[in-house]
Amino acid sequence: MHRRDMLLAGTASLAGLLTALRPASAAPQGSAAATRWPVATGYRAEGYHARNLQAMGEALAQASGGAFSLEVRADNSLVPMAGIPAAVAGGQPPLGEAIMTGLSRRWPVCGADAVPFLTRSLDDAQRLWRAQRPVVEAALAPAGLGVLLAVPWPGQGLYTRQAVTSPEDLRGLRIRTYNPTTVRIAELLGATPVDVPMAGIGQALAEGRIDALITSAVTGVEQQVWRWLTHFQDLNAWMPKNLVMVNAAALKALPAPHREALLRVATDAEARGWAACRQAGQDALATLQANRMSLDATPPPLARQLQRLGERFSREWVREVGPQANAIFIPYYTQS
C-alpha cells in the first residue's frame, strides 16, 4: 500500500479511535526513518491527562501509517515538571505538558486560570480558554513555543463539617490553604487559614486542625474526606488547565503531512480531554454521594459574595498584568 493510501486509511478509522481514552499500544514502525517524538508530562500515567496524550499518540500513529508517533513519558520520568517548558523550548523533548498556572511567573497571561471565582462552570472555562488561547500563543511564541491544546482539571469546591447556608457560617472556621490566593480567600471570608500540603490533608482532618477545605471533588475522593467531613458545594472556584506545548522549530521542520496530522489529532485530543474532565468530575461527585456526603447547592448570599470576590480578584489581576489581561477578559465577558 502506498503511503498516501495508508494515510487515507488511517484517517478513515480515526473517528472510531477517538471515542474513548485507553492506554496506547506500541506504534507500528513504518520504516527506519519513522519519526517518534517523546512527550514529557509530570502527571501519572493512569490519570486522564496522560491517557489523553496516549490516545493522541495512537491516533497520530494510525493516521500516518506508523511513520509518525509519540511516546508519552509520564510521572516526571523524562523531565521534572517545573523544567518541562524550558526543555520543550530547547527541543528536548519537542512536546511537553505542564499546568498553565505554573507558567505565570514568566508569562503572566497564563495565570488567568488561577483568578478565583472567575469561572463557575466548565462552559465558563471553555469560554475563558477561547479568549485566552491567542494571548497565550503570542506570549509563548518568542520563546520558540507553540500551543497544541489545553485540558482542564475539575473545578474547586468547598468541603465542610456542617451545612453552609450563609457567608457568616464560614467565619472562624479553620480552612486549609496552600498558596497566597487561598490564604486571601480564607481571610476575606472571615475564616482562619491553615497551611496544609496535599499529602497532609487526612492527618490534619483527623487531628482536628482544619474544619473545611477548598479542593476538587476528584481530590476529595482521593483523600476520602468523607471520613471527617459531611458536606460539599461544587463551587468551581477555579479550573486550572494543563497546557501541551510544542517546540515551534520542530513543528515547522516536520513534513507537511506529519504536521497536519499532529495538529488534527491535537484538536481532537483537546475535545476528548474536556469531555474526560467533565466525566471525572461527575464520577467524583457520585462517589462522594455514595459515601454519604451531602452535595449542597451554594446558598444565594454566599454565591453573591463569591461573585464579588471574583470581581475583586479580576480587577487586581488586570492591574498586575496590564493590557494583556484585558485582551483576555473583554472577550471572555462579552462572548455569549
GROMACS .gro file of C-alpha atoms in nm:
model
  336
    1MET     CA    1   0.000   0.000   0.000
    2HIS     CA    2   0.136   0.346  -0.089
    3ARG     CA    3   0.196   0.593   0.191
    4ARG     CA    4  -0.081   0.823   0.063
    5ASP     CA    5  -0.328   0.534   0.073
    6MET     CA    6  -0.211   0.442   0.423
    7LEU     CA    7  -0.273   0.797   0.541
    8LEU     CA    8  -0.624   0.796   0.399
    9ALA     CA    9  -0.699   0.461   0.559
   10GLY     CA   10  -0.574   0.583   0.895
   11THR     CA   11  -0.784   0.899   0.869
   12ALA     CA   12  -1.095   0.695   0.788
   13SER     CA   13  -1.057   0.495   1.109
   14LEU     CA   14  -0.970   0.797   1.326
   15ALA     CA   15  -1.324   0.871   1.439
   16GLY     CA   16  -1.359   0.530   1.600
   17LEU     CA   17  -1.021   0.556   1.766
   18LEU     CA   18  -1.101   0.887   1.934
   19THR     CA   19  -1.421   0.772   2.105
   20ALA     CA   20  -1.252   0.667   2.429
   21LEU     CA   21  -0.936   0.705   2.628
   22ARG     CA   22  -0.727   0.394   2.657
   23PRO     CA   23  -0.358   0.318   2.706
   24ALA     CA   24  -0.152   0.346   2.391
   25SER     CA   25  -0.018   0.033   2.227
   26ALA     CA   26   0.317   0.028   2.057
   27ALA     CA   27   0.306   0.229   1.736
   28PRO     CA   28   0.393   0.037   1.420
   29GLN     CA   29   0.724   0.129   1.268
   30GLY     CA   30   0.678   0.206   0.901
   31SER     CA   31   1.045   0.237   0.821
   32ALA     CA   32   1.387   0.308   0.965
   33ALA     CA   33   1.314   0.678   0.905
   34ALA     CA   34   0.995   0.679   1.117
   35THR     CA   35   0.964   0.981   1.345
   36ARG     CA   36   0.896   0.915   1.714
   37TRP     CA   37   0.860   1.214   1.947
   38PRO     CA   38   0.884   1.178   2.326
   39VAL     CA   39   0.625   1.373   2.526
   40ALA     CA   40   0.715   1.487   2.879
   41THR     CA   41   0.448   1.513   3.149
   42GLY     CA   42   0.472   1.523   3.524
   43TYR     CA   43   0.138   1.354   3.582
   44ARG     CA   44   0.068   0.989   3.650
   45ALA     CA   45   0.016   0.757   3.355
   46GLU     CA   46  -0.322   0.639   3.490
   47GLY     CA   47  -0.472   0.989   3.501
   48TYR     CA   48  -0.698   1.117   3.227
   49HIS     CA   49  -0.449   1.382   3.115
   50ALA     CA   50  -0.173   1.131   3.037
   51ARG     CA   51  -0.422   0.882   2.894
   52ASN     CA   52  -0.547   1.154   2.663
   53LEU     CA   53  -0.193   1.210   2.536
   54GLN     CA   54  -0.151   0.838   2.487
   55ALA     CA   55  -0.470   0.826   2.281
   56MET     CA   56  -0.345   1.123   2.078
   57GLY     CA   57  -0.027   0.929   2.006
   58GLU     CA   58  -0.229   0.628   1.893
   59ALA     CA   59  -0.432   0.848   1.661
   60LEU     CA   60  -0.118   1.003   1.514
   61ALA     CA   61   0.045   0.665   1.450
   62GLN     CA   62  -0.275   0.539   1.291
   63ALA     CA   63  -0.315   0.846   1.070
   64SER     CA   64   0.045   0.829   0.948
   65GLY     CA   65   0.063   0.456   0.898
   66GLY     CA   66   0.326   0.439   1.171
   67ALA     CA   67   0.553   0.698   1.010
   68PHE     CA   68   0.499   0.946   1.296
   69SER     CA   69   0.425   0.851   1.657
   70LEU     CA   70   0.452   0.975   2.015
   71GLU     CA   71   0.599   0.820   2.328
   72VAL     CA   72   0.432   0.960   2.640
   73ARG     CA   73   0.675   0.975   2.934
   74ALA     CA   74   0.461   1.028   3.244
   75ASP     CA   75   0.538   1.063   3.617
   76ASN     CA   76   0.828   1.307   3.567
   77SER     CA   77   1.025   1.022   3.410
   78LEU     CA   78   1.170   1.233   3.127
   79VAL     CA   79   1.188   1.590   3.264
   80PRO     CA   80   1.081   1.721   3.607
   81MET     CA   81   0.754   1.907   3.572
   82ALA     CA   82   0.896   2.250   3.656
   83GLY     CA   83   1.156   2.212   3.382
   84ILE     CA   84   0.924   2.098   3.103
   85PRO     CA   85   0.856   2.441   2.940
   86ALA     CA   86   1.227   2.521   2.916
   87ALA     CA   87   1.307   2.172   2.791
   88VAL     CA   88   1.046   2.194   2.516
   89ALA     CA   89   1.168   2.542   2.421
   90GLY     CA   90   1.509   2.382   2.373
   91GLY     CA   91   1.366   2.098   2.167
   92GLN     CA   92   1.449   1.823   2.416
   93PRO     CA   93   1.179   1.691   2.410
   94PRO     CA   94   0.978   1.855   2.130
   95LEU     CA   95   0.647   1.806   2.316
   96GLY     CA   96   0.556   1.855   2.679
   97GLU     CA   97   0.266   1.914   2.919
   98ALA     CA   98   0.262   2.144   3.221
   99ILE     CA   99  -0.003   2.311   3.434
  100MET     CA  100  -0.060   2.657   3.291
  101THR     CA  101  -0.062   2.841   3.622
  102GLY     CA  102   0.293   2.718   3.674
  103LEU     CA  103   0.399   2.928   3.374
  104SER     CA  104   0.256   3.253   3.506
  105ARG     CA  105   0.576   3.380   3.667
  106ARG     CA  106   0.740   3.404   3.324
  107TRP     CA  107   0.421   3.457   3.121
  108PRO     CA  108   0.164   3.630   3.346
  109VAL     CA  109  -0.122   3.575   3.097
  110CYS     CA  110  -0.107   3.205   3.186
  111GLY     CA  111  -0.232   3.298   3.532
  112ALA     CA  112  -0.591   3.369   3.427
  113ASP     CA  113  -0.676   3.013   3.530
  114ALA     CA  114  -0.591   3.096   3.889
  115VAL     CA  115  -0.816   3.403   3.924
  116PRO     CA  116  -1.069   3.279   4.184
  117PHE     CA  117  -1.441   3.273   4.108
  118LEU     CA  118  -1.387   3.391   3.750
  119THR     CA  119  -1.523   3.068   3.601
  120ARG     CA  120  -1.816   2.895   3.768
  121SER     CA  121  -1.870   2.605   3.524
  122LEU     CA  122  -1.691   2.402   3.261
  123ASP     CA  123  -1.869   2.608   2.995
  124ASP     CA  124  -1.721   2.922   3.153
  125ALA     CA  125  -1.377   2.760   3.147
  126GLN     CA  126  -1.413   2.678   2.777
  127ARG     CA  127  -1.514   3.037   2.704
  128LEU     CA  128  -1.213   3.159   2.900
  129TRP     CA  129  -0.981   2.932   2.701
  130ARG     CA  130  -1.118   3.063   2.371
  131ALA     CA  131  -1.034   3.415   2.486
  132GLN     CA  132  -0.706   3.318   2.649
  133ARG     CA  133  -0.554   3.100   2.379
  134PRO     CA  134  -0.446   3.365   2.124
  135VAL     CA  135  -0.294   3.575   2.402
  136VAL     CA  136  -0.104   3.275   2.542
  137GLU     CA  137   0.014   3.179   2.193
  138ALA     CA  138   0.150   3.530   2.134
  139ALA     CA  139   0.324   3.531   2.474
  140LEU     CA  140   0.496   3.194   2.427
  141ALA     CA  141   0.597   3.242   2.063
  142PRO     CA  142   0.915   3.448   2.133
  143ALA     CA  143   1.042   3.157   2.344
  144GLY     CA  144   1.001   2.921   2.049
  145LEU     CA  145   0.694   2.750   2.194
  146GLY     CA  146   0.369   2.669   2.018
  147VAL     CA  147   0.037   2.577   2.179
  148LEU     CA  148  -0.121   2.246   2.079
  149LEU     CA  149  -0.404   2.207   2.328
  150ALA     CA  150  -0.520   2.266   2.684
  151VAL     CA  151  -0.730   2.039   2.907
  152PRO     CA  152  -0.874   2.142   3.246
  153TRP     CA  153  -0.889   1.983   3.586
  154PRO     CA  154  -1.229   1.965   3.761
  155GLY     CA  155  -1.321   2.280   3.948
  156GLN     CA  156  -1.255   2.351   4.314
  157GLY     CA  157  -1.531   2.310   4.569
  158LEU     CA  158  -1.589   2.362   4.942
  159TYR     CA  159  -1.588   2.078   5.197
  160THR     CA  160  -1.725   2.143   5.547
  161ARG     CA  161  -1.834   1.957   5.858
  162GLN     CA  162  -2.174   2.132   5.869
  163ALA     CA  163  -2.406   2.277   5.608
  164VAL     CA  164  -2.318   2.632   5.500
  165THR     CA  165  -2.627   2.845   5.447
  166SER     CA  166  -2.471   3.192   5.452
  167PRO     CA  167  -2.127   3.358   5.444
  168GLU     CA  168  -2.145   3.400   5.822
  169ASP     CA  169  -2.125   3.021   5.863
  170LEU     CA  170  -1.766   3.035   5.737
  171ARG     CA  171  -1.648   3.292   5.991
  172GLY     CA  172  -1.399   3.147   6.235
  173LEU     CA  173  -1.366   2.814   6.053
  174ARG     CA  174  -1.014   2.684   6.003
  175ILE     CA  175  -0.982   2.639   5.627
  176ARG     CA  176  -0.696   2.450   5.467
  177THR     CA  177  -0.486   2.677   5.243
  178TYR     CA  178  -0.187   2.605   5.020
  179ASN     CA  179  -0.088   2.929   4.843
  180PRO     CA  180  -0.123   3.307   4.889
  181THR     CA  181  -0.451   3.316   4.694
  182THR     CA  182  -0.624   3.058   4.912
  183VAL     CA  183  -0.496   3.239   5.223
  184ARG     CA  184  -0.656   3.562   5.100
  185ILE     CA  185  -0.984   3.385   5.020
  186ALA     CA  186  -0.999   3.241   5.371
  187GLU     CA  187  -0.925   3.579   5.527
  188LEU     CA  188  -1.177   3.765   5.311
  189LEU     CA  189  -1.442   3.512   5.411
  190GLY     CA  190  -1.361   3.565   5.778
  191ALA     CA  191  -1.207   3.220   5.819
  192THR     CA  192  -0.868   3.123   5.962
  193PRO     CA  193  -0.615   2.998   5.704
  194VAL     CA  194  -0.419   2.685   5.795
  195ASP     CA  195  -0.138   2.584   5.561
  196VAL     CA  196  -0.161   2.212   5.485
  197PRO     CA  197   0.009   2.033   5.191
  198MET     CA  198  -0.196   1.791   4.984
  199ALA     CA  199  -0.034   1.487   5.142
  200GLY     CA  200  -0.124   1.614   5.489
  201ILE     CA  201  -0.497   1.672   5.442
  202GLY     CA  202  -0.608   1.344   5.601
  203GLN     CA  203  -0.386   1.387   5.904
  204ALA     CA  204  -0.493   1.749   5.953
  205LEU     CA  205  -0.859   1.647   5.943
  206ALA     CA  206  -0.803   1.353   6.176
  207GLU     CA  207  -0.623   1.578   6.426
  208GLY     CA  208  -0.895   1.844   6.406
  209ARG     CA  209  -0.656   2.114   6.280
  210ILE     CA  210  -0.891   2.214   5.995
  211ASP     CA  211  -1.269   2.236   5.971
  212ALA     CA  212  -1.300   2.288   5.595
  213LEU     CA  213  -1.103   2.287   5.272
  214ILE     CA  214  -1.128   2.406   4.915
  215THR     CA  215  -1.030   2.144   4.661
  216SER     CA  216  -1.186   1.947   4.377
  217ALA     CA  217  -1.432   1.661   4.403
  218VAL     CA  218  -1.163   1.439   4.249
  219THR     CA  219  -0.912   1.525   4.521
  220GLY     CA  220  -1.180   1.477   4.785
  221VAL     CA  221  -1.233   1.123   4.660
  222GLU     CA  222  -0.859   1.055   4.653
  223GLN     CA  223  -0.829   1.177   5.014
  224GLN     CA  224  -1.154   1.005   5.125
  225VAL     CA  225  -1.258   1.320   5.306
  226TRP     CA  226  -1.599   1.170   5.392
  227ARG     CA  227  -1.423   1.013   5.691
  228TRP     CA  228  -1.424   1.358   5.855
  229LEU     CA  229  -1.641   1.598   5.652
  230THR     CA  230  -2.005   1.571   5.556
  231HIS     CA  231  -2.094   1.850   5.309
  232PHE     CA  232  -1.964   1.955   4.967
  233GLN     CA  233  -2.051   2.255   4.748
  234ASP     CA  234  -1.930   2.230   4.389
  235LEU     CA  235  -1.821   2.594   4.358
  236ASN     CA  236  -1.597   2.553   4.050
  237ALA     CA  237  -1.396   2.826   4.221
  238TRP     CA  238  -1.125   2.795   3.958
  239MET     CA  239  -1.045   2.536   3.692
  240PRO     CA  240  -0.672   2.515   3.615
  241LYS     CA  241  -0.567   2.376   3.279
  242ASN     CA  242  -0.274   2.167   3.160
  243LEU     CA  243  -0.107   2.312   2.851
  244VAL     CA  244   0.053   2.091   2.586
  245MET     CA  245   0.336   2.282   2.422
  246VAL     CA  246   0.539   2.206   2.109
  247ASN     CA  247   0.879   2.326   2.001
  248ALA     CA  248   0.787   2.563   1.717
  249ALA     CA  249   1.100   2.493   1.511
  250ALA     CA  250   1.049   2.116   1.537
  251LEU     CA  251   0.686   2.155   1.432
  252LYS     CA  252   0.783   2.367   1.133
  253ALA     CA  253   1.051   2.116   1.030
  254LEU     CA  254   0.804   1.830   1.007
  255PRO     CA  255   0.692   1.714   0.662
  256ALA     CA  256   0.358   1.877   0.583
  257PRO     CA  257   0.155   1.552   0.618
  258HIS     CA  258   0.306   1.488   0.962
  259ARG     CA  259   0.246   1.846   1.076
  260GLU     CA  260  -0.114   1.844   0.955
  261ALA     CA  261  -0.179   1.509   1.121
  262LEU     CA  262  -0.035   1.629   1.453
  263LEU     CA  263  -0.245   1.944   1.453
  264ARG     CA  264  -0.555   1.744   1.362
  265VAL     CA  265  -0.515   1.485   1.638
  266ALA     CA  266  -0.432   1.762   1.887
  267THR     CA  267  -0.766   1.930   1.809
  268ASP     CA  268  -0.944   1.601   1.866
  269ALA     CA  269  -0.746   1.538   2.186
  270GLU     CA  270  -0.849   1.875   2.328
  271ALA     CA  271  -1.218   1.798   2.276
  272ARG     CA  272  -1.174   1.449   2.422
  273GLY     CA  273  -0.981   1.587   2.721
  274TRP     CA  274  -1.254   1.835   2.812
  275ALA     CA  275  -1.510   1.554   2.795
  276ALA     CA  276  -1.286   1.342   3.019
  277CYS     CA  277  -1.264   1.627   3.271
  278ARG     CA  278  -1.642   1.656   3.281
  279GLN     CA  279  -1.676   1.281   3.331
  280ALA     CA  280  -1.409   1.274   3.603
  281GLY     CA  281  -1.594   1.545   3.792
  282GLN     CA  282  -1.929   1.367   3.760
  283ASP     CA  283  -1.780   1.035   3.871
  284ALA     CA  284  -1.619   1.201   4.172
  285LEU     CA  285  -1.946   1.365   4.276
  286ALA     CA  286  -2.121   1.028   4.250
  287THR     CA  287  -1.853   0.871   4.470
  288LEU     CA  288  -1.887   1.145   4.731
  289GLN     CA  289  -2.263   1.096   4.737
  290ALA     CA  290  -2.225   0.717   4.758
  291ASN     CA  291  -2.018   0.774   5.070
  292ARG     CA  292  -2.299   0.975   5.228
  293MET     CA  293  -2.164   1.321   5.165
  294SER     CA  294  -2.433   1.583   5.116
  295LEU     CA  295  -2.394   1.766   4.783
  296ASP     CA  296  -2.527   2.112   4.864
  297ALA     CA  297  -2.625   2.397   4.636
  298THR     CA  298  -2.442   2.721   4.707
  299PRO     CA  299  -2.679   2.949   4.901
  300PRO     CA  300  -2.752   3.276   4.715
  301PRO     CA  301  -2.592   3.503   4.979
  302LEU     CA  302  -2.266   3.309   4.959
  303ALA     CA  303  -2.285   3.294   4.578
  304ARG     CA  304  -2.318   3.674   4.567
  305GLN     CA  305  -2.020   3.719   4.799
  306LEU     CA  306  -1.809   3.482   4.589
  307GLN     CA  307  -1.907   3.673   4.276
  308ARG     CA  308  -1.791   3.997   4.439
  309LEU     CA  309  -1.465   3.828   4.535
  310GLY     CA  310  -1.422   3.715   4.175
  311GLU     CA  311  -1.469   4.072   4.053
  312ARG     CA  312  -1.217   4.196   4.309
  313PHE     CA  313  -0.953   3.937   4.215
  314SER     CA  314  -1.014   4.007   3.845
  315ARG     CA  315  -0.954   4.380   3.890
  316GLU     CA  316  -0.635   4.311   4.083
  317TRP     CA  317  -0.512   4.073   3.813
  318VAL     CA  318  -0.578   4.333   3.542
  319ARG     CA  319  -0.376   4.589   3.737
  320GLU     CA  320  -0.093   4.338   3.780
  321VAL     CA  321  -0.080   4.205   3.422
  322GLY     CA  322  -0.185   4.511   3.224
  323PRO     CA  323  -0.334   4.530   2.871
  324GLN     CA  324  -0.284   4.157   2.806
  325ALA     CA  325  -0.529   4.081   3.086
  326ASN     CA  326  -0.795   4.295   2.920
  327ALA     CA  327  -0.723   4.115   2.593
  328ILE     CA  328  -0.849   3.803   2.773
  329PHE     CA  329  -1.121   3.942   2.997
  330ILE     CA  330  -1.300   4.166   2.748
  331PRO     CA  331  -1.381   3.882   2.504
  332TYR     CA  332  -1.446   3.645   2.795
  333TYR     CA  333  -1.712   3.868   2.945
  334THR     CA  334  -1.863   3.972   2.609
  335GLN     CA  335  -1.886   3.628   2.448
  336SER     CA  336  -2.224   3.465   2.480
   0.00000   0.00000   0.00000
